[in-house]
CSV table of C-alpha atoms in Angstrom, one decimal:
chain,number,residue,atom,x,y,z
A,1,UNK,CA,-6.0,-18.0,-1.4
A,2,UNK,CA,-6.6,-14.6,-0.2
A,3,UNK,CA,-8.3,-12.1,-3.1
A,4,UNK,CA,-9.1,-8.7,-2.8
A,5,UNK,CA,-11.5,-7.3,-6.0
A,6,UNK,CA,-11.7,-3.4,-6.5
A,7,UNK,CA,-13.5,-2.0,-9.4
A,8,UNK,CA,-10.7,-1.5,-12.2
A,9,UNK,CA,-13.2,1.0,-14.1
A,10,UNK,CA,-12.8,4.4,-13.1
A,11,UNK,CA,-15.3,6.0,-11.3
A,12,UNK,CA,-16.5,9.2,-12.8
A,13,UNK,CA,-18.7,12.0,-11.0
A,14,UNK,CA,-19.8,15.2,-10.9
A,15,UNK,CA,-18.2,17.8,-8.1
A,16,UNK,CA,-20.7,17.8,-5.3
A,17,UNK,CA,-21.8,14.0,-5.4
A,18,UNK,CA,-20.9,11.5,-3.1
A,19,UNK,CA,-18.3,8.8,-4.9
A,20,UNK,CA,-19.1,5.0,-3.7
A,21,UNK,CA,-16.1,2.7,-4.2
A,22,UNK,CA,-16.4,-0.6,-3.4
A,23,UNK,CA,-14.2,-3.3,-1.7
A,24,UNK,CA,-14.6,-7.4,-1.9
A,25,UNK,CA,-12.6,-9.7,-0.2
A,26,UNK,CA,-13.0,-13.8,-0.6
A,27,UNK,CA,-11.5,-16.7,1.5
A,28,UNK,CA,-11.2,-14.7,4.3
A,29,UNK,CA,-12.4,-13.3,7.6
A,30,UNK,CA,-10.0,-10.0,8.4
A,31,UNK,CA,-9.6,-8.3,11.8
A,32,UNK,CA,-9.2,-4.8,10.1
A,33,UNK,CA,-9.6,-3.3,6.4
A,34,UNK,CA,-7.9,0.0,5.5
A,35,UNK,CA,-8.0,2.8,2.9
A,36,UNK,CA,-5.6,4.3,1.4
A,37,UNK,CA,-5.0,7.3,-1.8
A,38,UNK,CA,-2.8,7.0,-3.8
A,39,UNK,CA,-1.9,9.9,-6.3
A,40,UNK,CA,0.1,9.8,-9.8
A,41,UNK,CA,3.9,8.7,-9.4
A,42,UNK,CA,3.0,8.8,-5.3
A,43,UNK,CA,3.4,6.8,-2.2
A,44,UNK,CA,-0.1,5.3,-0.9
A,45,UNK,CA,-1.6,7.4,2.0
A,46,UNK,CA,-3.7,5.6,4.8
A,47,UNK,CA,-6.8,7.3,5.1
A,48,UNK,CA,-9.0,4.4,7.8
A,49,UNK,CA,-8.9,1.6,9.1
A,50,UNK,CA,-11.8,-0.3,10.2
A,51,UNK,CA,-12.1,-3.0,12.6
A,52,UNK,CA,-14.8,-6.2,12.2
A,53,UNK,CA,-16.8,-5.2,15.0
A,54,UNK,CA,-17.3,-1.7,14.0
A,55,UNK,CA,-20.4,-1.2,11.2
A,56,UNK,CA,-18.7,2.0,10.2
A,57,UNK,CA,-16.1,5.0,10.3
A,58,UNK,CA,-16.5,8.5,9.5
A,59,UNK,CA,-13.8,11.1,9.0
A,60,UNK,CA,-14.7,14.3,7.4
A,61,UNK,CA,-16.2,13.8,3.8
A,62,UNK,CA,-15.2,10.3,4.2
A,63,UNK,CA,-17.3,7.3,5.6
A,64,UNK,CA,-16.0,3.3,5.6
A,65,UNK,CA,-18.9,0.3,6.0
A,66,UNK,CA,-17.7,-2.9,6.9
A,67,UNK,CA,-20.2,-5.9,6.7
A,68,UNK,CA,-18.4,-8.9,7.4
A,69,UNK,CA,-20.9,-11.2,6.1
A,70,UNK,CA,-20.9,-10.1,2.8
A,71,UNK,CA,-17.5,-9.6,2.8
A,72,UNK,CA,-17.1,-6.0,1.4
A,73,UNK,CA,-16.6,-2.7,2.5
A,74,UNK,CA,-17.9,0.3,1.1
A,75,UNK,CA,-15.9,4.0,0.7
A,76,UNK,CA,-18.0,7.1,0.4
A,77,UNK,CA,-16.7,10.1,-0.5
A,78,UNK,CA,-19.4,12.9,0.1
A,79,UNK,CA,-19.7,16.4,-1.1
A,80,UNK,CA,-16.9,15.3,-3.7
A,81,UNK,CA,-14.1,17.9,-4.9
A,82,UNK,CA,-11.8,17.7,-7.9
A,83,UNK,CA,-9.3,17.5,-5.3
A,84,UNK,CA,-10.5,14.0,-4.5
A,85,UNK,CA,-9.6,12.7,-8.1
A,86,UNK,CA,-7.3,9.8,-7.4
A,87,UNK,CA,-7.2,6.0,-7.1
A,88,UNK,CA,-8.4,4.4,-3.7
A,89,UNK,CA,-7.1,1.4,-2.6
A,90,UNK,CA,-7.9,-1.1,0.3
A,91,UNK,CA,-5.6,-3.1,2.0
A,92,UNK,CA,-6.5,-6.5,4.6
A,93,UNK,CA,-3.9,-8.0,6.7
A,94,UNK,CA,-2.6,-11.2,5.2
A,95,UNK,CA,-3.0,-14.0,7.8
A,96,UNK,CA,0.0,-14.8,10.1
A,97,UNK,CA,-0.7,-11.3,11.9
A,98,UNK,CA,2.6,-8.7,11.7
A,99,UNK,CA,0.6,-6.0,10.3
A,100,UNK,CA,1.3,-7.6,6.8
A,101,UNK,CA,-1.1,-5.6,4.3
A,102,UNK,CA,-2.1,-7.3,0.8
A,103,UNK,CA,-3.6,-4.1,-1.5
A,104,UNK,CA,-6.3,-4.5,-3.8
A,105,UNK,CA,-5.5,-2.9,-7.6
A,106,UNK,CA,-7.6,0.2,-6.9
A,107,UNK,CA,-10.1,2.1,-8.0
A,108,UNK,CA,-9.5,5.7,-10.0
A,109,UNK,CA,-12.0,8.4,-9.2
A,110,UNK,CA,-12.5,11.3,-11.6
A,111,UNK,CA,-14.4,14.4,-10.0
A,112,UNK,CA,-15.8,16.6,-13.0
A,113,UNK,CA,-16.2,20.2,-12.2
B,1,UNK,CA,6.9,15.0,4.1
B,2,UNK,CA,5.4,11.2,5.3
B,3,UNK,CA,8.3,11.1,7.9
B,4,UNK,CA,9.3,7.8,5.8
B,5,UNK,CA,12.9,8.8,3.9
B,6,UNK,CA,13.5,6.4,0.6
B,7,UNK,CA,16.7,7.3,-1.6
B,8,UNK,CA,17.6,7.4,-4.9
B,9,UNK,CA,14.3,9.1,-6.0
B,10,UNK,CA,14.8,7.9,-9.9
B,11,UNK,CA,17.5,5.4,-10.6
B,12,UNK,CA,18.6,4.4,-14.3
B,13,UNK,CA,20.9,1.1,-14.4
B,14,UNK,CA,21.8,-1.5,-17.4
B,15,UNK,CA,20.2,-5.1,-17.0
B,16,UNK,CA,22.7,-7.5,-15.0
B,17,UNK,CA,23.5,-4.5,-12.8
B,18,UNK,CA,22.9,-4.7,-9.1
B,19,UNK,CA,21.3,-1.5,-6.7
B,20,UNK,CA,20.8,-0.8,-3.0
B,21,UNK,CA,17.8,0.9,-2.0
B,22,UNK,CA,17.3,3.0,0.9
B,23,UNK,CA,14.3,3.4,3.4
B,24,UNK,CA,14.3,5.1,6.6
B,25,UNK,CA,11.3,5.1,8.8
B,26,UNK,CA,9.1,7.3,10.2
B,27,UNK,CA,10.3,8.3,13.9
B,28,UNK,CA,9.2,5.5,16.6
B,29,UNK,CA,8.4,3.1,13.8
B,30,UNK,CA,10.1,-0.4,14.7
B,31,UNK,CA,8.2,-2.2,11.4
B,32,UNK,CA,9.3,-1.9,8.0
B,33,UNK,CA,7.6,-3.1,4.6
B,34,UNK,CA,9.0,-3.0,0.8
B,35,UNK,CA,6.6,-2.9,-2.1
B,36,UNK,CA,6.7,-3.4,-5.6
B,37,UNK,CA,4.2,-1.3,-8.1
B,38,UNK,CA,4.5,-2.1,-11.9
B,39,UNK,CA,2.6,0.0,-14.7
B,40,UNK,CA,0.6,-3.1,-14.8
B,41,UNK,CA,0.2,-4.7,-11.4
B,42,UNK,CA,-0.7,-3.0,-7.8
B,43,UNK,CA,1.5,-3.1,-5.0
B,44,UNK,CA,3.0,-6.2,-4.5
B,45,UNK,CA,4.2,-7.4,-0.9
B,46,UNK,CA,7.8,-7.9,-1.1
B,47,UNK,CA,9.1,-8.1,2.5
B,48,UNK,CA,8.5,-7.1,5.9
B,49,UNK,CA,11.3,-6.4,9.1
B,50,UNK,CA,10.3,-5.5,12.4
B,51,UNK,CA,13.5,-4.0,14.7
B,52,UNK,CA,16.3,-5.7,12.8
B,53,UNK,CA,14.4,-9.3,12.0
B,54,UNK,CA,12.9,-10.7,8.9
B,55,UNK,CA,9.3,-11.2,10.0
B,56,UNK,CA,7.5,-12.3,6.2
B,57,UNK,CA,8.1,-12.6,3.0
B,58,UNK,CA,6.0,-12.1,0.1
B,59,UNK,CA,6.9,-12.9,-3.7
B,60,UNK,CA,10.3,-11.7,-3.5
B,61,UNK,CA,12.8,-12.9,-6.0
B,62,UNK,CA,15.9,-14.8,-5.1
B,63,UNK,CA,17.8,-12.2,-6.3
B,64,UNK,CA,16.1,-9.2,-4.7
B,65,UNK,CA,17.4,-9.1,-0.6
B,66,UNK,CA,16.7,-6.5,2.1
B,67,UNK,CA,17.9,-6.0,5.8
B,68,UNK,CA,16.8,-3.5,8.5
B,69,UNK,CA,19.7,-1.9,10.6
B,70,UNK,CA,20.1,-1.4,13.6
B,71,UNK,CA,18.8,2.6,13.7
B,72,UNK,CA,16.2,0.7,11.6
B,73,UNK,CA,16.7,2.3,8.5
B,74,UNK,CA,16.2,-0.8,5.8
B,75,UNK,CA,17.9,-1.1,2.2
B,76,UNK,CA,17.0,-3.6,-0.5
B,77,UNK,CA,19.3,-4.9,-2.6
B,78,UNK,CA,18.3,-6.1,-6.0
B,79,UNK,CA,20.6,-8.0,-8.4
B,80,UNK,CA,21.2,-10.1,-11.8
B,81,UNK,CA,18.6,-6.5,-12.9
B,82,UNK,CA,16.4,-7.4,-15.7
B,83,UNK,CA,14.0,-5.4,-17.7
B,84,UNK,CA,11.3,-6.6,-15.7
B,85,UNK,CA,12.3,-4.8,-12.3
B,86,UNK,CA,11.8,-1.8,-13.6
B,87,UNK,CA,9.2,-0.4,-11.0
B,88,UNK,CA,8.4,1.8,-8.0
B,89,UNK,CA,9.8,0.5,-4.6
B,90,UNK,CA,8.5,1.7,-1.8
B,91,UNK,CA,9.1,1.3,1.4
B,92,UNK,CA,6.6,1.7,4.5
B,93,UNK,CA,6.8,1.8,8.1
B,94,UNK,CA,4.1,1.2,11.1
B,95,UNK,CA,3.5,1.0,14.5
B,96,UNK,CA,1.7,-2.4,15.5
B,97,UNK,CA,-1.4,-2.4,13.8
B,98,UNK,CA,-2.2,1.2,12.8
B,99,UNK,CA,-2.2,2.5,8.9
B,100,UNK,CA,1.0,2.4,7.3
B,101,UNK,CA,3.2,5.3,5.8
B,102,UNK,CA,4.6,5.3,2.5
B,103,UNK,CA,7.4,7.0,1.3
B,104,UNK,CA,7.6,8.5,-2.2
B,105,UNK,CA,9.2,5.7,-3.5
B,106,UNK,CA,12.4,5.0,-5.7
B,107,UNK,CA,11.4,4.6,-9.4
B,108,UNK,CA,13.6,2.1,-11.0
B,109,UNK,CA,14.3,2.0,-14.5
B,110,UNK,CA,16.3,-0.7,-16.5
B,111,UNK,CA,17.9,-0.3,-19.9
């Protein structure tokens, strides 16, 4: 079956470094991959989304890798803030299309001032 | 504000009880998607409409249900509560394939 594997240790960095979370994905070959933030007691909030034939996205501080072959995507946050502490999920689309997302468990990031 | 509506924010109720949840989409949105998140788990798939039709289901219990409308607001009923419902629900919406918005969620707890 489909699995998606996000690091279940928190992540903890100093303010100023870039934060590298990472995304695996088994027995399957997605058309997309998103990421999303979610805060404490919040709703999930999409942050990219990534298609297969694109290597990588940037949007501000943030960049998404894609490699297809390896079956991962990478999330960079660069120039990281306190404000950034949160957990980071990514979501594939389950197969069947419809825009169905499955959600990996997250990672939590801790920026230290 | 997501532009995605979900009501009661917190909801209390006894075990054997039964509750409606409420989700209304963000503007221009025709697909809607319920999620579970326990202390323990990540968010779990529950169900999916798209204007007004069931289009997948996901490990939903037989005694949770949901419909979308049709002003395509969407409410879940769950039933026969136990102790182990007690969760955040929330509800997203989306256009075709783009990112989805949450709402905040109704957090349910069962005593």
């Amino acid at each position: 079956s489909q699995k998606i594997e996000q690091n279940s240790e928190a992540l903890n960095i100093q303010e100023g470094k870039t934060a590298t979370l990472t995304c695996n994905y088994t027995n399957y070959s997605p058309a997309y991959l998103q990421w999303y933030r979610q805060d404490p007691g919040r709703g999930p909030v999409f942050l990219l989304l990534i298609r297969e034939n694109e290597k990588e996205k940037r949007k501000e501080r943030l960049k998404v890798t894609f490699d297809t072959t390896l079956k991962q995507s990478l999330f960079h946050i660069t120039a990281s803030q306190p404000a950034d502490s949160a957990t980071y999920l990514c979501a594939l689309p389950l197969s069947g299309g419809y825009n169905k997302l499955i959600f990996g468990a997250g990672t939590r990031l801790a920026v230290h001032p | 504000d997501s532009g995605v509506t979900q009501t009661p924010k917190h909801l209390i109720t006894a075990t054997g009880q039964r509750v409606t949840l409420r989700c209304s989409p963000r503007s221009g949105d025709l697909s809607v998607y319920w999620y579970q998140q326990s202390l323990d788990q990540g968010l779990q798939f529950l169900i999916q409409y798209y204007n007004g039709e069931e289009r997948a289901k996901g490990n939903i219990l037989e005694r949770f249900s949901a419909q979308q409308f049709p002003d395509l607001h969407s409410e879940l009923n769950l039933s026969s509560l136990e102790l182990g419902d007690s969760a955040l629900y929330f509800c997203a919406s989306s256009a075709a394939q783009g990112g989805y918005t949450f709402g905040s969620g109704t957090r349910l707890t069962v005593v």
